[in-house]
Tab-separated table of C-alpha atoms in Angstrom:
chain	number	residue	atom	x	y	z
T	29	MET	CA	-15.696	27.021	5.997
T	30	LEU	CA	-17.273	25.851	9.272
T	31	CYS	CA	-20.697	27.011	8.082
T	32	ALA	CA	-20.267	25.171	4.786
T	33	SER	CA	-19.143	22.056	6.662
T	34	LYS	CA	-22.049	22.073	9.114
T	35	SER	CA	-24.587	22.591	6.327
T	36	ASN	CA	-22.827	19.989	4.144
T	37	ASN	CA	-22.687	22.506	1.312
T	38	ARG	CA	-20.043	20.787	-0.792
T	39	GLU	CA	-20.169	23.341	-3.600
T	40	ALA	CA	-19.381	26.185	-1.201
T	41	LEU	CA	-16.665	24.099	0.449
T	42	ALA	CA	-15.070	23.409	-2.937
T	43	ALA	CA	-15.004	27.128	-3.703
T	44	ILE	CA	-13.417	27.911	-0.322
T	45	VAL	CA	-10.693	25.265	-0.704
T	46	ALA	CA	-10.008	26.488	-4.248
T	47	ALA	CA	-9.560	30.000	-2.851
T	48	LEU	CA	-7.183	28.641	-0.194
T	49	HIS	CA	-5.177	26.928	-2.928
T	50	ASN	CA	-4.878	30.218	-4.790
T	51	MET	CA	-3.778	31.932	-1.573
T	52	LEU	CA	-1.061	29.303	-1.151
T	53	THR	CA	0.078	29.935	-4.709
T	54	SER	CA	0.365	33.615	-3.768
T	55	GLY	CA	2.676	32.766	-0.873
T	56	VAL	CA	0.233	32.812	2.071
T	57	GLU	CA	1.253	30.279	4.776
T	58	LEU	CA	-1.671	28.176	6.022
T	59	SER	CA	-0.151	24.760	6.776
T	60	THR	CA	0.393	25.488	10.486
T	61	ASN	CA	-3.228	26.510	11.160
T	62	SER	CA	-4.514	23.616	13.270
T	63	LEU	CA	-8.246	24.406	13.082
T	64	LEU	CA	-8.156	25.049	9.345
T	65	MET	CA	-6.228	21.890	8.471
T	66	SER	CA	-8.354	19.673	10.735
T	67	THR	CA	-11.561	21.056	9.241
T	68	ILE	CA	-10.326	20.523	5.688
T	69	LEU	CA	-9.310	16.916	6.367
T	70	ARG	CA	-12.632	16.130	8.045
T	71	GLN	CA	-14.387	17.217	4.856
T	72	LEU	CA	-12.334	15.110	2.452
T	73	ILE	CA	-15.343	12.844	1.871
T	74	ALA	CA	-18.955	14.009	2.000
T	75	ALA	CA	-20.894	12.970	5.109
T	76	ASP	CA	-23.699	11.525	2.969
T	77	SER	CA	-21.248	9.171	1.254
T	78	ILE	CA	-19.893	7.956	4.603
T	79	LYS	CA	-23.430	7.389	5.921
T	80	GLY	CA	-24.245	5.430	2.778
T	81	LEU	CA	-21.282	3.124	3.324
T	82	ILE	CA	-22.178	2.570	6.996
T	83	GLN	CA	-25.789	1.772	6.092
T	84	GLY	CA	-24.686	-0.624	3.371
T	85	GLU	CA	-25.910	1.531	0.510
T	86	SER	CA	-23.903	1.456	-2.694
T	87	SER	CA	-21.913	4.518	-3.646
T	88	GLU	CA	-20.437	4.718	-7.130
T	89	ASN	CA	-17.993	7.511	-6.331
T	90	LEU	CA	-17.104	9.038	-2.965
T	91	ALA	CA	-15.266	11.940	-4.554
T	92	ASP	CA	-16.787	15.264	-5.564
T	93	THR	CA	-15.478	18.707	-6.480
T	94	ALA	CA	-14.654	19.520	-2.856
T	95	THR	CA	-12.711	16.273	-2.489
T	96	GLU	CA	-10.752	16.985	-5.651
T	97	TRP	CA	-9.800	20.471	-4.491
T	98	ILE	CA	-8.755	19.188	-1.060
T	99	VAL	CA	-6.484	16.586	-2.682
T	100	ILE	CA	-5.033	19.270	-4.971
T	101	LEU	CA	-4.365	21.490	-1.946
T	102	ILE	CA	-2.728	18.677	0.055
T	103	SER	CA	-0.671	17.688	-2.992
T	104	LYS	CA	0.547	21.269	-3.350
T	105	TYR	CA	1.618	21.360	0.297
T	106	CYS	CA	3.387	18.002	-0.021
T	107	ARG	CA	5.350	19.121	-3.081
T	108	GLU	CA	6.583	22.092	-1.070
T	109	GLY	CA	7.781	19.794	1.719
T	110	LYS	CA	5.102	20.818	4.229
T	111	LEU	CA	3.692	17.393	5.055
T	112	PRO	CA	5.412	17.351	8.499
T	113	SER	CA	3.913	20.733	9.444
T	114	LEU	CA	0.491	19.636	8.174
T	115	TYR	CA	0.617	16.425	10.207
T	116	ARG	CA	1.705	18.216	13.375
T	117	ALA	CA	-0.815	21.032	12.921
T	118	VAL	CA	-3.741	18.602	13.090
T	119	SER	CA	-2.992	17.803	16.748
T	120	GLY	CA	-2.143	21.400	17.652
T	121	GLU	CA	0.160	21.817	20.620
T	122	ASN	CA	-0.465	18.249	21.831
T	123	PHE	CA	1.458	16.437	19.091
T	124	VAL	CA	2.582	12.952	20.163
T	125	ILE	CA	4.435	10.973	17.514
T	126	GLU	CA	3.418	7.542	18.907
T	127	THR	CA	-0.303	8.228	18.401
T	128	CYS	CA	-2.500	8.911	15.398
T	129	LEU	CA	-5.668	11.015	15.210
T	130	PRO	CA	-8.431	10.275	12.670
T	131	GLU	CA	-7.608	13.479	10.767
T	132	GLN	CA	-3.940	12.494	10.602
T	133	LEU	CA	-4.911	9.096	9.218
T	134	VAL	CA	-7.041	10.801	6.556
T	135	LEU	CA	-4.024	12.950	5.656
T	136	LEU	CA	-1.766	9.893	5.301
T	137	HIS	CA	-4.239	8.106	3.045
T	138	CYS	CA	-4.602	11.268	0.990
T	139	VAL	CA	-0.810	11.359	0.587
T	140	ARG	CA	-0.852	7.673	-0.336
T	141	SER	CA	-3.274	8.415	-3.175
T	142	ILE	CA	-1.010	11.249	-4.351
T	143	VAL	CA	2.092	9.030	-4.368
T	144	ASP	CA	0.196	6.144	-5.975
T	145	ASP	CA	-0.859	8.188	-9.013
T	146	PRO	CA	-0.165	5.798	-11.928
T	147	ILE	CA	0.084	8.671	-14.398
T	148	GLY	CA	3.251	10.093	-12.866
T	149	GLN	CA	6.721	8.747	-13.536
T	150	THR	CA	8.408	6.569	-10.905
T	151	THR	CA	11.441	8.863	-10.865
T	152	GLU	CA	9.213	11.779	-9.837
T	153	ARG	CA	7.439	10.142	-6.919
T	154	TYR	CA	9.909	11.223	-4.259
T	155	GLY	CA	9.408	14.791	-5.543
T	156	ARG	CA	5.765	14.627	-4.538
T	157	LEU	CA	6.944	14.848	-0.944
T	158	GLY	CA	9.153	17.900	-1.432
T	159	SER	CA	10.783	19.054	-4.635
T	160	LYS	CA	13.245	21.839	-3.933
T	161	VAL	CA	16.238	21.883	-6.271
T	162	ASP	CA	18.631	20.707	-3.554
T	163	GLY	CA	16.243	17.982	-2.370
T	164	SER	CA	16.317	19.172	1.258
T	165	ASP	CA	12.527	19.305	1.566
T	166	SER	CA	12.143	15.777	0.231
T	167	ILE	CA	14.799	14.440	2.609
T	168	ALA	CA	13.193	16.229	5.573
T	169	THR	CA	9.775	14.792	4.718
T	170	HIS	CA	11.151	11.261	4.342
T	171	LEU	CA	13.001	11.559	7.652
T	172	PHE	CA	9.781	12.679	9.333
T	173	LEU	CA	7.824	9.763	7.866
T	174	SER	CA	10.643	7.385	8.856
T	175	GLU	CA	10.576	8.588	12.463
T	176	LEU	CA	6.784	8.450	12.488
T	177	LEU	CA	6.692	4.890	11.126
T	178	ALA	CA	9.428	3.737	13.519
T	179	SER	CA	7.491	5.181	16.477
T	180	LEU	CA	4.185	3.619	15.411
T	181	LEU	CA	5.765	0.202	14.773
T	182	ALA	CA	7.611	0.365	18.099
T	183	ARG	CA	4.339	1.120	19.863
T	184	ARG	CA	2.740	-1.904	18.225
T	185	LEU	CA	5.581	-4.108	19.451
T	186	VAL	CA	5.360	-2.758	23.003
T	187	THR	CA	1.568	-3.041	23.029
T	188	LYS	CA	1.716	-6.711	22.027
T	189	GLN	CA	4.257	-7.416	24.746
T	190	VAL	CA	2.321	-5.570	27.460
T	191	GLY	CA	-1.114	-6.455	26.124
T	192	ILE	CA	-2.816	-3.222	27.206
T	193	SER	CA	-4.212	-0.712	24.723
T	194	ARG	CA	-7.481	0.760	23.499
T	195	THR	CA	-8.719	-1.051	20.395
T	196	GLU	CA	-9.668	2.143	18.566
T	197	ASP	CA	-6.217	3.659	19.202
T	198	MET	CA	-4.410	0.630	17.799
T	199	THR	CA	-6.724	0.500	14.786
T	200	LEU	CA	-5.580	4.016	13.894
T	201	VAL	CA	-1.933	3.142	14.584
T	202	ASN	CA	-2.086	-0.008	12.457
T	203	SER	CA	-3.768	1.749	9.548
T	204	ALA	CA	-1.314	4.660	9.728
T	205	SER	CA	1.641	2.243	9.752
T	206	SER	CA	0.332	0.475	6.652
T	207	ALA	CA	-0.180	3.781	4.827
T	208	ILE	CA	3.343	5.031	5.611
T	209	LEU	CA	4.862	1.671	4.667
T	210	TYR	CA	3.251	1.968	1.265
T	211	ILE	CA	4.191	5.641	0.806
T	212	LEU	CA	7.871	5.068	1.588
T	213	SER	CA	8.060	1.891	-0.477
T	214	GLU	CA	6.654	3.740	-3.501
T	215	THR	CA	8.822	6.853	-3.231
T	216	LEU	CA	12.025	4.803	-2.839
T	217	THR	CA	11.564	2.798	-6.034
T	218	ALA	CA	13.367	5.302	-8.264
T	219	ASP	CA	17.003	4.697	-9.192
T	220	SER	CA	18.370	8.245	-8.959
T	221	LYS	CA	20.975	10.288	-7.114
T	222	GLU	CA	18.270	12.050	-5.089
T	223	THR	CA	16.634	8.789	-4.005
T	224	SER	CA	20.036	7.352	-3.034
T	225	GLN	CA	20.600	10.353	-0.754
T	226	ILE	CA	17.173	9.844	0.795
T	227	ARG	CA	17.867	6.133	1.437
T	228	MET	CA	21.189	6.832	3.106
T	229	SER	CA	19.767	9.643	5.217
T	230	MET	CA	16.873	7.463	6.396
T	231	GLY	CA	19.264	4.669	7.348
T	232	GLN	CA	21.814	6.857	9.137
T	233	ASN	CA	19.551	9.377	10.885
T	234	THR	CA	16.585	7.317	12.068
T	235	GLU	CA	15.885	4.012	13.823
T	236	LEU	CA	13.650	2.853	10.984
T	237	ILE	CA	15.703	-0.140	9.785
T	238	PRO	CA	16.186	-1.734	13.245
T	239	VAL	CA	12.495	-1.259	14.084
T	240	VAL	CA	11.371	-2.661	10.719
T	241	CYS	CA	13.612	-5.721	11.191
T	242	LYS	CA	12.135	-6.331	14.645
T	243	ALA	CA	8.588	-5.812	13.374
T	244	LEU	CA	9.242	-8.348	10.604
T	245	GLY	CA	10.625	-10.770	13.180
T	246	ASP	CA	7.518	-10.247	15.315
T	247	VAL	CA	5.049	-11.091	12.555
T	248	TYR	CA	7.183	-14.073	11.472
T	249	ASP	CA	7.296	-15.426	15.042
T	250	ARG	CA	3.535	-15.001	15.505
T	251	ILE	CA	2.804	-16.918	12.307
T	252	THR	CA	5.342	-19.618	13.205
T	253	LEU	CA	3.951	-20.061	16.720
T	254	ARG	CA	0.355	-20.287	15.521
T	255	ASN	CA	1.196	-22.816	12.797
T	256	SER	CA	3.441	-25.035	14.900
T	257	GLY	CA	2.908	-28.686	13.948
T	258	ARG	CA	0.984	-27.887	10.757
T	259	ASN	CA	2.025	-28.862	7.265
T	260	VAL	CA	2.408	-26.404	4.393
T	261	ARG	CA	-1.178	-26.730	3.143
T	262	GLU	CA	-2.567	-26.033	6.618
T	263	THR	CA	-0.494	-22.897	7.222
T	264	SER	CA	-2.669	-19.955	8.253
T	265	VAL	CA	-1.631	-16.354	7.509
T	266	ASP	CA	-4.377	-13.740	7.858
T	267	TYR	CA	-4.775	-10.719	5.573
T	268	ASP	CA	-3.262	-8.194	7.988
T	269	GLU	CA	-0.198	-10.383	8.529
T	270	GLN	CA	0.242	-10.813	4.787
T	271	ALA	CA	0.013	-7.066	4.163
T	272	GLN	CA	2.407	-6.279	6.997
T	273	MET	CA	4.989	-8.879	5.986
T	274	VAL	CA	4.962	-7.855	2.317
T	275	GLY	CA	5.162	-4.162	3.238
T	276	LEU	CA	8.100	-4.646	5.603
T	277	VAL	CA	10.017	-6.886	3.177
T	278	ARG	CA	9.446	-4.450	0.331
T	279	LEU	CA	10.613	-1.461	2.390
T	280	LEU	CA	13.778	-3.247	3.541
T	281	GLY	CA	14.572	-4.159	-0.052
T	282	ASN	CA	14.133	-0.581	-1.247
T	283	LEU	CA	16.203	0.815	1.623
T	284	ALA	CA	19.018	-1.640	0.870
T	285	TYR	CA	19.193	-0.947	-2.860
T	286	GLY	CA	22.675	0.317	-3.711
T	287	CYS	CA	23.332	1.420	-0.106
T	288	LYS	CA	25.995	-0.573	1.762
T	289	VAL	CA	25.358	1.289	5.021
T	290	ASN	CA	21.738	0.165	5.049
T	291	GLN	CA	22.699	-3.351	3.939
T	292	ASP	CA	25.072	-3.599	6.910
T	293	THR	CA	22.467	-2.217	9.317
T	294	ILE	CA	20.011	-4.924	8.289
T	295	ARG	CA	22.633	-7.610	8.982
T	296	GLN	CA	23.795	-6.053	12.263
T	297	THR	CA	20.337	-5.473	13.763
T	298	ALA	CA	19.714	-8.024	16.508
T	299	VAL	CA	16.203	-9.482	16.449
T	300	PRO	CA	15.504	-11.456	19.651
T	301	VAL	CA	13.445	-14.639	19.626
T	302	PRO	CA	10.545	-14.346	22.118
T	303	GLY	CA	10.157	-16.763	24.994
T	304	SER	CA	6.819	-17.957	23.617
T	305	VAL	CA	8.521	-20.028	20.931
T	306	SER	CA	9.887	-23.508	21.480
T	307	GLY	CA	12.800	-23.949	23.840
T	308	ALA	CA	15.066	-24.988	21.001
T	309	ARG	CA	14.806	-21.564	19.390
T	310	HIS	CA	14.473	-19.414	22.501
T	311	GLY	CA	17.576	-17.306	22.999
T	312	GLU	CA	18.749	-17.931	19.444
T	313	GLU	CA	20.884	-15.159	17.982
T	314	ARG	CA	19.634	-13.778	14.709
T	315	GLY	CA	19.821	-10.545	12.764
T	316	GLY	CA	17.654	-8.695	10.299
T	317	LEU	CA	19.094	-10.561	7.309
T	318	HIS	CA	18.349	-13.902	8.959
T	319	VAL	CA	14.749	-12.819	9.591
T	320	LEU	CA	14.376	-11.568	6.017
T	321	LEU	CA	15.480	-14.941	4.667
T	322	SER	CA	13.407	-16.916	7.171
T	323	CYS	CA	10.097	-15.145	6.557
T	324	THR	CA	10.115	-16.237	2.925
T	325	ALA	CA	9.166	-19.704	4.167
T	326	TYR	CA	5.576	-18.401	4.133
T	327	SER	CA	5.664	-17.154	0.547
T	328	HIS	CA	3.255	-19.908	-0.514
T	329	ALA	CA	0.614	-18.516	1.864
T	330	CYS	CA	1.348	-14.830	1.344
T	331	PHE	CA	0.399	-13.146	-1.935
T	332	THR	CA	3.340	-11.368	-3.704
T	333	LEU	CA	5.764	-12.136	-0.828
T	334	ARG	CA	7.791	-14.414	-3.091
T	335	GLU	CA	8.359	-11.667	-5.673
T	336	TRP	CA	9.219	-8.910	-3.201
T	337	ALA	CA	11.450	-11.252	-1.174
T	338	VAL	CA	13.504	-12.064	-4.271
T	339	VAL	CA	14.051	-8.342	-4.893
T	340	ALA	CA	14.829	-7.613	-1.237
T	341	ILE	CA	17.323	-10.474	-0.837
T	342	ARG	CA	19.155	-9.479	-4.006
T	343	ASN	CA	19.332	-5.831	-2.899
T	344	VAL	CA	20.626	-6.730	0.571
T	345	LEU	CA	23.360	-9.052	-0.771
T	346	GLU	CA	24.485	-7.099	-3.843
T	347	ASN	CA	28.168	-6.070	-3.599
T	348	ASN	CA	28.226	-6.809	0.133
T	349	PRO	CA	30.751	-9.576	1.001
T	350	ALA	CA	29.821	-9.604	4.702
T	351	ASN	CA	26.152	-10.241	3.955
T	352	GLN	CA	27.048	-12.866	1.357
T	353	GLU	CA	29.318	-14.607	3.863
T	354	LEU	CA	26.530	-14.678	6.445
T	355	VAL	CA	24.197	-16.341	3.955
T	356	GLU	CA	26.868	-18.950	3.219
T	357	GLN	CA	27.191	-19.638	6.955
T	358	LEU	CA	23.436	-20.025	7.281
T	359	GLU	CA	23.403	-22.312	4.257
T	360	ALA	CA	26.121	-24.445	5.868
T	361	LYS	CA	23.832	-24.872	8.872
T	362	GLN	CA	21.014	-25.793	6.462
T	363	GLY	CA	19.075	-22.945	8.002
T	364	VAL	CA	18.369	-20.948	4.887
T	365	GLN	CA	19.020	-22.588	1.531
T	366	SER	CA	17.471	-25.946	2.331
T	367	ALA	CA	14.524	-24.792	4.411
T	368	VAL	CA	13.644	-21.488	2.793
T	369	MET	CA	15.201	-20.716	-0.581
T	370	LYS	CA	14.762	-24.262	-1.854
T	371	ASP	CA	11.087	-24.137	-0.939
T	372	MET	CA	10.853	-20.940	-2.982
T	373	GLY	CA	12.585	-22.656	-5.902
T	374	PHE	CA	15.664	-20.425	-5.809
T	375	GLN	CA	19.366	-20.684	-5.181
T	376	ILE	CA	21.611	-17.749	-4.329
T	377	SER	CA	24.790	-17.396	-6.365
T	378	VAL	CA	27.401	-14.640	-6.258
T	379	GLU	CA	29.680	-13.601	-9.109
T	380	PRO	CA	33.180	-13.582	-7.500
T	381	LYS	CA	34.631	-10.770	-9.596
T	382	SER	CA	31.737	-8.314	-9.716
T	383	GLY	CA	30.080	-9.189	-6.417
T	384	LYS	CA	26.675	-9.194	-8.112
T	385	VAL	CA	24.025	-11.492	-6.723
T	386	GLU	CA	21.883	-13.750	-8.875
T	387	LEU	CA	18.857	-15.681	-7.666
T	388	ARG	CA	18.552	-18.614	-10.038
T	389	THR	CA	15.612	-21.001	-10.220
T	390	LEU	CA	16.377	-24.585	-9.300
T	391	ASP	CA	14.817	-25.708	-12.583
T	392	LYS	CA	17.484	-23.837	-14.563
T	393	ILE	CA	20.237	-25.158	-12.313
T	394	ASN	CA	19.157	-28.768	-12.874
T	395	GLU	CA	18.913	-28.383	-16.665
């Protein structure tokens, strides 16, 4: 394989990876081989294609036979619940969960493409990350990704507070965080018993929800601070902030769906207001639910945030009296309904008997 890689012989590489796939089918364990996995991931895209992109030359298709076989091999490993061992194997004995190597980032984006396959059914997507009958592999993989995402997001928060970090390291961390956000958001969309177990396990056994709430508060505060004194039309939200805010809101909504434990965790998570904001808000007490409602104020400047926020808010409030009561308290202070939901054109209403939440448009209410 090394010879084929050095000579850029993609045909030979494709044949080797195909043989490795057949060995895996025969029961041979290869996922813990650090050198092998790193070499395979480095060859996901042909060197000539990468050079063409760097030099500004057009490339119709970066994929070739070798790329296809590598994706098939990675997909096979993921279905057997071996993504955690693959990810760890890339860094060998020096695995550090708060960092991300280039090969690990390639692996995550490969997994993202596997999960994002439009041909597959939504109810099967969680199975692409482990599909044993009892679901244990899928749960283990989701817990690993949850811990990984929580660690990467926490590092981003600490780095921004301290202000010291290598640019290339944080570029990898940021890209890895975005990839995992998308992967988890996609695999949690199914409404099934297995997905419900995964949601509950992620909420109870990891720090993902508290970290996601704080990360959402961080991006909201940065946007608010930068746009202080500006009107709605002048509000500035860059592409990375939009992607991060939408990804975090979407993940919180999917984690909260039909899971009271996760709904409560979102409400109970304390999200501090940084000292850089105005004195009136500094020291203000707020939780994850408050932040989720507040960030929707930027839906006009953030593509698809409005739609995902509606879903997330409904999922967090559904059949949860404590969360519904908190929203009523915030409405009484004119901190949510008047400043946020009204700007979005929505009003929250709760059916007393069933506890179901409905987000009605103000146009329908006024008819």
